[in-house]
CSV table of C-alpha atoms in Angstrom, one decimal:
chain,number,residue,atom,x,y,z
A,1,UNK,CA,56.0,-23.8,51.9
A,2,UNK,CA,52.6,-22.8,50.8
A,3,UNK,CA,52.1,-20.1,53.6
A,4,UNK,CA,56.1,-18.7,52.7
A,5,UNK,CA,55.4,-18.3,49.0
A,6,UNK,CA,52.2,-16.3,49.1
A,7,UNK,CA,53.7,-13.8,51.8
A,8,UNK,CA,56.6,-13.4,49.4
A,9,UNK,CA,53.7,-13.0,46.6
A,10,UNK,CA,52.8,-10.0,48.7
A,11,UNK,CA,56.1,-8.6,49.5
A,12,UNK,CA,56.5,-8.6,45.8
A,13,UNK,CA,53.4,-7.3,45.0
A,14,UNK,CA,53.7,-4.2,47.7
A,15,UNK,CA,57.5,-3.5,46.3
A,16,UNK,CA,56.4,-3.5,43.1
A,17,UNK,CA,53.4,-1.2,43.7
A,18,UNK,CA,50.7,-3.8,42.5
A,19,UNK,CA,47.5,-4.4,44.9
A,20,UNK,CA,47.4,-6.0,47.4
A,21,UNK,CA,45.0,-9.0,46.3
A,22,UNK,CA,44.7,-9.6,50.8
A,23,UNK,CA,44.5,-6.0,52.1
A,24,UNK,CA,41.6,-4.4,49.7
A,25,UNK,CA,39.5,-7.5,51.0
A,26,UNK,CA,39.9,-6.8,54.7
A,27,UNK,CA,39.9,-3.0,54.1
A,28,UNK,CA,36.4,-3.4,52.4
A,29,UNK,CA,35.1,-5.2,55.6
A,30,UNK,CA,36.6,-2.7,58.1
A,31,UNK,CA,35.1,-0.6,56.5
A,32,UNK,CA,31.6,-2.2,56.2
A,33,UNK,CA,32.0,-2.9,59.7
A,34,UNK,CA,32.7,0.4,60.9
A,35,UNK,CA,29.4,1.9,58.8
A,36,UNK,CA,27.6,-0.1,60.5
A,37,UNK,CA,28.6,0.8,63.7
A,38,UNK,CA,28.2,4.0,62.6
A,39,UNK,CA,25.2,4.3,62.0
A,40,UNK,CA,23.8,1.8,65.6
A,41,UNK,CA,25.2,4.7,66.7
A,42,UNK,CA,23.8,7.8,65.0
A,43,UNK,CA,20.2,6.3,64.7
A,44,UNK,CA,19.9,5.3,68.7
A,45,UNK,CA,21.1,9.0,69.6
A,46,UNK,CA,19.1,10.7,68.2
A,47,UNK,CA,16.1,8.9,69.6
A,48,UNK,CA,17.9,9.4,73.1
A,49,UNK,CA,18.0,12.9,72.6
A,50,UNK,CA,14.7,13.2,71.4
A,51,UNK,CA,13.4,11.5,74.9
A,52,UNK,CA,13.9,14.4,77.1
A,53,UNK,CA,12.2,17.1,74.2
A,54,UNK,CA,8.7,15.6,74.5
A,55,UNK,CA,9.0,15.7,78.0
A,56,UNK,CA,9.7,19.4,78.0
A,57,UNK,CA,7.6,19.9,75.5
A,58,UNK,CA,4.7,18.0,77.4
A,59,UNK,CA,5.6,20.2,80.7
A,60,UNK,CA,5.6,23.5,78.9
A,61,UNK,CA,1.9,22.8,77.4
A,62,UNK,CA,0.8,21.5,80.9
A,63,UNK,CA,2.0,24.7,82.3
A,64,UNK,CA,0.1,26.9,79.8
A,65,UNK,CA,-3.1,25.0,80.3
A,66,UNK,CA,-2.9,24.9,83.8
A,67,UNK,CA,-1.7,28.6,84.0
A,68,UNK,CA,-4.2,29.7,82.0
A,69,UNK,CA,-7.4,27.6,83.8
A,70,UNK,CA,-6.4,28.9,87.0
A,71,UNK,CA,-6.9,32.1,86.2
A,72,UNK,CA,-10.5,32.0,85.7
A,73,UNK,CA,-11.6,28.4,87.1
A,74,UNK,CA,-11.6,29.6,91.0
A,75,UNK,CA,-13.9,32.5,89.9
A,76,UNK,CA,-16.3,30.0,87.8
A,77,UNK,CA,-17.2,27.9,90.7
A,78,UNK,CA,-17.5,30.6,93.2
A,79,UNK,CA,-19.5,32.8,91.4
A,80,UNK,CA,-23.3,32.8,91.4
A,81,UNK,CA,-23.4,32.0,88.3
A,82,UNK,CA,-21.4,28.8,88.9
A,83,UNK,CA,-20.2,26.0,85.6
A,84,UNK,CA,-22.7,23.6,84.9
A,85,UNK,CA,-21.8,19.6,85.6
A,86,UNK,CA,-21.5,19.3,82.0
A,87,UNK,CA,-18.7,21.8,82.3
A,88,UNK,CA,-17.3,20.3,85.4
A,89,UNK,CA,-16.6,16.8,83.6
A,90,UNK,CA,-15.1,18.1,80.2
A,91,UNK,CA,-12.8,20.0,83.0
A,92,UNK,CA,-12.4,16.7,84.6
A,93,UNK,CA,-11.8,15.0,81.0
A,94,UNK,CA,-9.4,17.8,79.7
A,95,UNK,CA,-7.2,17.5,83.5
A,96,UNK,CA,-7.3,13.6,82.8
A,97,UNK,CA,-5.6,14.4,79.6
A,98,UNK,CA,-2.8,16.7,80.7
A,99,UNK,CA,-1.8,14.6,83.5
A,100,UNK,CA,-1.3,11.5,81.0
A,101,UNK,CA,0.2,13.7,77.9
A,102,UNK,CA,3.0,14.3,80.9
A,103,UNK,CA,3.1,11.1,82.2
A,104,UNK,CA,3.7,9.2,79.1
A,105,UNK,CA,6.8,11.0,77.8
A,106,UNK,CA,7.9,10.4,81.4
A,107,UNK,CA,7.5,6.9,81.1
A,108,UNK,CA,9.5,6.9,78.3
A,109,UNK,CA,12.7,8.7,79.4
A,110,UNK,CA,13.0,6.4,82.5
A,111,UNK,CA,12.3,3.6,80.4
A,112,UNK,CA,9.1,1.8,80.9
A,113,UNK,CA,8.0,1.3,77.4
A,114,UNK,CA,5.7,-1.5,78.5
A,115,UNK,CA,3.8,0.8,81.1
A,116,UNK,CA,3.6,3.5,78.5
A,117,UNK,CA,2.1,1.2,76.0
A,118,UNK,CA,-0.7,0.0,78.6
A,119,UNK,CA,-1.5,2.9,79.6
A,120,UNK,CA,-1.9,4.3,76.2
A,121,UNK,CA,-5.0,2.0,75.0
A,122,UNK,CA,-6.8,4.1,78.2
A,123,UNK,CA,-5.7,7.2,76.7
A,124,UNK,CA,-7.0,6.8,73.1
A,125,UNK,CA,-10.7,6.4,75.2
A,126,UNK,CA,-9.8,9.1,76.6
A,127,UNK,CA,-9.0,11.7,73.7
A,128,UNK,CA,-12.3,10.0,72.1
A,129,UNK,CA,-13.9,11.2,75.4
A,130,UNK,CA,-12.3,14.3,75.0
A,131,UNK,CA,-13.8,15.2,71.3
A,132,UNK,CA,-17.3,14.3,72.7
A,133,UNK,CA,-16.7,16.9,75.5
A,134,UNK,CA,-14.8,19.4,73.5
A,135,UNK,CA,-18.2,19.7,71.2
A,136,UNK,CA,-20.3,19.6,74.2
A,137,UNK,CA,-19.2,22.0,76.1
A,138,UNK,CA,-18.5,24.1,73.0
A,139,UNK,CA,-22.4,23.7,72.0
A,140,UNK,CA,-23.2,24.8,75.9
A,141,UNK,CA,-20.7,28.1,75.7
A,142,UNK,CA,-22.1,29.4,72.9
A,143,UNK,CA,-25.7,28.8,73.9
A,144,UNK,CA,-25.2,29.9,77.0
A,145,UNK,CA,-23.0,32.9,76.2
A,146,UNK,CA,-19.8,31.8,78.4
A,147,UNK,CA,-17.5,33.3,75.7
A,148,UNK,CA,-14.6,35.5,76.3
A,149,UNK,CA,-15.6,38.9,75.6
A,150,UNK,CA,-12.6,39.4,72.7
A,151,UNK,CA,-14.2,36.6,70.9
A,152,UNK,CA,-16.6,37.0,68.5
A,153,UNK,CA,-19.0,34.3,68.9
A,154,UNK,CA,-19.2,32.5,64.9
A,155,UNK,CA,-15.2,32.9,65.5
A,156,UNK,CA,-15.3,31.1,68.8
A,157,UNK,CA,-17.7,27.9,67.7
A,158,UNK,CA,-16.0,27.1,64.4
A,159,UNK,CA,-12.2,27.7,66.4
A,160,UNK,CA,-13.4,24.8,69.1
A,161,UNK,CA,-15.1,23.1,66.4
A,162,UNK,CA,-11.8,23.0,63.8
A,163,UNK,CA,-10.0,22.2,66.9
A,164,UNK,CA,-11.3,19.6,68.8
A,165,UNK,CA,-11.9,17.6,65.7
A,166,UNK,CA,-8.3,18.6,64.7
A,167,UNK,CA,-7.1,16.7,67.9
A,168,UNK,CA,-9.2,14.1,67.3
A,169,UNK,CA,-7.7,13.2,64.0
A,170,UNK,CA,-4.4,13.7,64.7
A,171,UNK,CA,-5.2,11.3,67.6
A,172,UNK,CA,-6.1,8.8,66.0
A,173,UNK,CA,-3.3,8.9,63.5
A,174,UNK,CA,-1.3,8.6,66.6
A,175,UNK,CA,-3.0,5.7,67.9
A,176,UNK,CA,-3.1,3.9,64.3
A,177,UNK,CA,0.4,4.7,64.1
A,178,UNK,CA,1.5,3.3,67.5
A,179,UNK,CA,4.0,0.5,66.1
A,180,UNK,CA,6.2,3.4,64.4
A,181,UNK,CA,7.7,5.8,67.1
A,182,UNK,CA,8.9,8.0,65.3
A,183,UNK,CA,5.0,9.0,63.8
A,184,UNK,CA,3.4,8.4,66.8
A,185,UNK,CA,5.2,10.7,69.4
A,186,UNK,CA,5.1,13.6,66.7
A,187,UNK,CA,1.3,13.3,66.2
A,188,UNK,CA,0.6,13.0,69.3
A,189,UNK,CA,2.3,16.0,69.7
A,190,UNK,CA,0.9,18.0,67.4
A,191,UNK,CA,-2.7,16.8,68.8
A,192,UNK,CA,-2.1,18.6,71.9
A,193,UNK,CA,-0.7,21.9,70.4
A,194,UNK,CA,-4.1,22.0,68.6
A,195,UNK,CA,-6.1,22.1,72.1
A,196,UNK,CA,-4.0,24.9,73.3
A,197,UNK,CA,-5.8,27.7,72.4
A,198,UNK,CA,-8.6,27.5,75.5
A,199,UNK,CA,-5.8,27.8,77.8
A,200,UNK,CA,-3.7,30.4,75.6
A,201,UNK,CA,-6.6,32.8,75.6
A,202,UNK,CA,-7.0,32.7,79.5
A,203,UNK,CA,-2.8,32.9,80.2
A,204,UNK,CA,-2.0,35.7,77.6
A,205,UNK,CA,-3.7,39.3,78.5
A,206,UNK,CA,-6.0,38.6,75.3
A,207,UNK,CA,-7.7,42.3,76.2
A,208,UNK,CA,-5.1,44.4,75.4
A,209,UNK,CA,-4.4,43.2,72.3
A,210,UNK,CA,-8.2,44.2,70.6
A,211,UNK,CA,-9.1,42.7,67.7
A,212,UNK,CA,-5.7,41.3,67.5
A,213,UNK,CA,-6.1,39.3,69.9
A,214,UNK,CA,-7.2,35.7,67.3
A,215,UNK,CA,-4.3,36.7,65.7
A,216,UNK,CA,-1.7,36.3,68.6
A,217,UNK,CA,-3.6,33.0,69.7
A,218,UNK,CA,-3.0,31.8,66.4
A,219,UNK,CA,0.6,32.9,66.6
A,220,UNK,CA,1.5,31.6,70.0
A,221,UNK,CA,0.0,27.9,68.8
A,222,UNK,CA,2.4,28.3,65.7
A,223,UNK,CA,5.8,28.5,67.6
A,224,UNK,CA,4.4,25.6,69.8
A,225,UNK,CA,3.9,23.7,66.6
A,226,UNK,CA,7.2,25.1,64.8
A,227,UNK,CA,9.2,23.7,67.7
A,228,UNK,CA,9.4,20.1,66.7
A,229,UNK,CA,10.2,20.7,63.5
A,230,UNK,CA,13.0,23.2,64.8
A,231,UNK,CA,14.6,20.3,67.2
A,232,UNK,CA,13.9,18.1,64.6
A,233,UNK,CA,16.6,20.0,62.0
A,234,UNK,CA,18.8,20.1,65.0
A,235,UNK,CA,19.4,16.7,66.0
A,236,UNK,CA,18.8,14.8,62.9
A,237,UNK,CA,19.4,17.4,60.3
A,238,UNK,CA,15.9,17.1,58.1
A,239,UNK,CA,12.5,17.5,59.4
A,240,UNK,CA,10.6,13.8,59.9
A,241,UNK,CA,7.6,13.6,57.8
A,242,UNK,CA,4.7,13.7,60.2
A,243,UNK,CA,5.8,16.9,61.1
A,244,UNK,CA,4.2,17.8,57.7
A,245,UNK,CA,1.2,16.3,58.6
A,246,UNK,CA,0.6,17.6,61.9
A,247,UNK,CA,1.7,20.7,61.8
A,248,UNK,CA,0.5,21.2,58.4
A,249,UNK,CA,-3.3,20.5,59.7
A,250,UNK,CA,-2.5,22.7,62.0
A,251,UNK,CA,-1.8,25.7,60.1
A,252,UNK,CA,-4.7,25.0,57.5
A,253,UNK,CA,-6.8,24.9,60.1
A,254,UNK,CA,-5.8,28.0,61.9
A,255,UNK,CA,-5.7,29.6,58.4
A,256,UNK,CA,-9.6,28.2,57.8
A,257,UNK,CA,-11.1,29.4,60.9
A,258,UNK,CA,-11.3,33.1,60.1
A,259,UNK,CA,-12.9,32.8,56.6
A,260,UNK,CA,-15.2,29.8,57.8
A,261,UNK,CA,-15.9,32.1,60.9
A,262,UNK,CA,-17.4,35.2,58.9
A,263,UNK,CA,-19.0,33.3,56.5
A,264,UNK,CA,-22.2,32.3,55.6
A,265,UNK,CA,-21.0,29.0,56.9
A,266,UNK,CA,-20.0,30.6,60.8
A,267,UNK,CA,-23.5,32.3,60.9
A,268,UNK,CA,-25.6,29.2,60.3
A,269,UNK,CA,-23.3,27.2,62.7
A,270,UNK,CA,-24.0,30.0,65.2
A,271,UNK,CA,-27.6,30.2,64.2
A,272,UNK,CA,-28.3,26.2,64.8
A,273,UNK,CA,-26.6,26.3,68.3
A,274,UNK,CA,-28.7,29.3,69.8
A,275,UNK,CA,-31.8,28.3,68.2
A,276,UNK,CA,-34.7,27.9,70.9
């Protein structure tokens, strides 16, 4: 009797256009229901998505590096006046570096997130390795006058300088940052467009462009940088915040490294490395 007089309280209610005190209820968690599927949805695609870009993106920097060393490398250890060891292991440190910055995006598409979190606590050595080398072997160049000739030496030290320690930071943002994903694979990202310019200024016919040639470096590093932010507005419609960050100290520091160049500043740096 119970169950037959409140479906007739609805029948009444829906002929005489009152709500449905039953319906609204179940609507409302439909529709909760729904949102939330919604949005397991949205939030794991766009990480699936994202996979394959750092891969790419970790391919396409390789190739420049590698493209551009190969150029000149063969000629370095042939010629009489062959690199120094000091020069051979920051090559060896750097080549270390590309290989993993390719393998860990690797990892992650195919899905070993376990593998690519071991092997990551060896890379943050690594990139610490790579800072000491970076200033090393900048501190040997410039002594030792194995700078490209379109380079003006003060422009060439504080360059490595700014960006080895660039990479460094951004590193160990990255590292500190582990735990959040979505940080960590942007900065460490950004770290390794900030190391492109050695290879850049080997691959690019940095000659024939004159004194232009910073300025195209420079340029070249920028749409590396700009193109996680682009992908970024792509797939999830707004840029992710460490973007700002990384790319951000990026640009300063491209934007710093002229002025701190042919200053005052550049001439003593240049002064204290070639002092006998």
């Amino acid at each position: 009797m119970a169950a037959a007089a409140a479906a007739g309280a609805v029948r009444f209610a829906r002929g005489a256009g009152l709500p449905n005190p039953i319906r609204p209820a179940m609507f409302g968690a439909q529709k909760r229901k729904a949102d939330m599927t919604t949005i397991s949805m949205t939030a794991p695609r766009s990480r699936i998505v994202g996979r394959p870009f750092y891969l790419v993106m970790s391919l396409l920097m390789a190739a420049v590096i590698v493209g551009g060393f190969s150029r000149t490398v063969p000629g370095d250890f042939m010629g009489a006046r062959g690199l120094p060891l000091l020069l051979h292991v920051h090559g060896a440190v750097f080549t270390l570096w590309v290989l993993l910055f390719v393998a860990q995006p690797a990892f992650i598409v195919r899905g070993s997130v376990a593998l690519h979190r071991r092997i990551g606590m060896f890379g943050a050595g690594l990139a610490g390795a790579m800072v000491i080398m970076g200033l090393a072997a900048t501190w040997y160049a410039v002594r030792y006058d194995f700078i490209p000739g379109f380079f003006p030496p003060r422009l060439f030290l504080v360059m490595n300088v700014i960006g080895i320690l660039v990479f460094g930071g951004l590193v160990a943002a990255g590292v500190v940052l582990r735990h959040r994903a979505e940080w960590h694979k942007r900065l460490m990202l950004c770290a390794t467009v900030s190391i492109l310019g050695p290879g850049l200024g080997r691959l690019l016919p940095m000659d024939s462009f004159g004194a232009a040639a910073p300025l195209v470096m420079f340029g070249v590093i920028g749409l590396f940088a700009f193109a996680g932010p682009v992908f970024d507005l792509i797939v999830r419609r707004r840029v992710h915040r460490a973007y700002y960050w990384g790319v951000g100290v990026i640009l300063l520091s491209e934007v710093a490294i002229g002025p701190i160049g042919f200053s005052p500043v550049g001439a003593a740096m240049l002064q204290a490395v070639r002092a006998r």
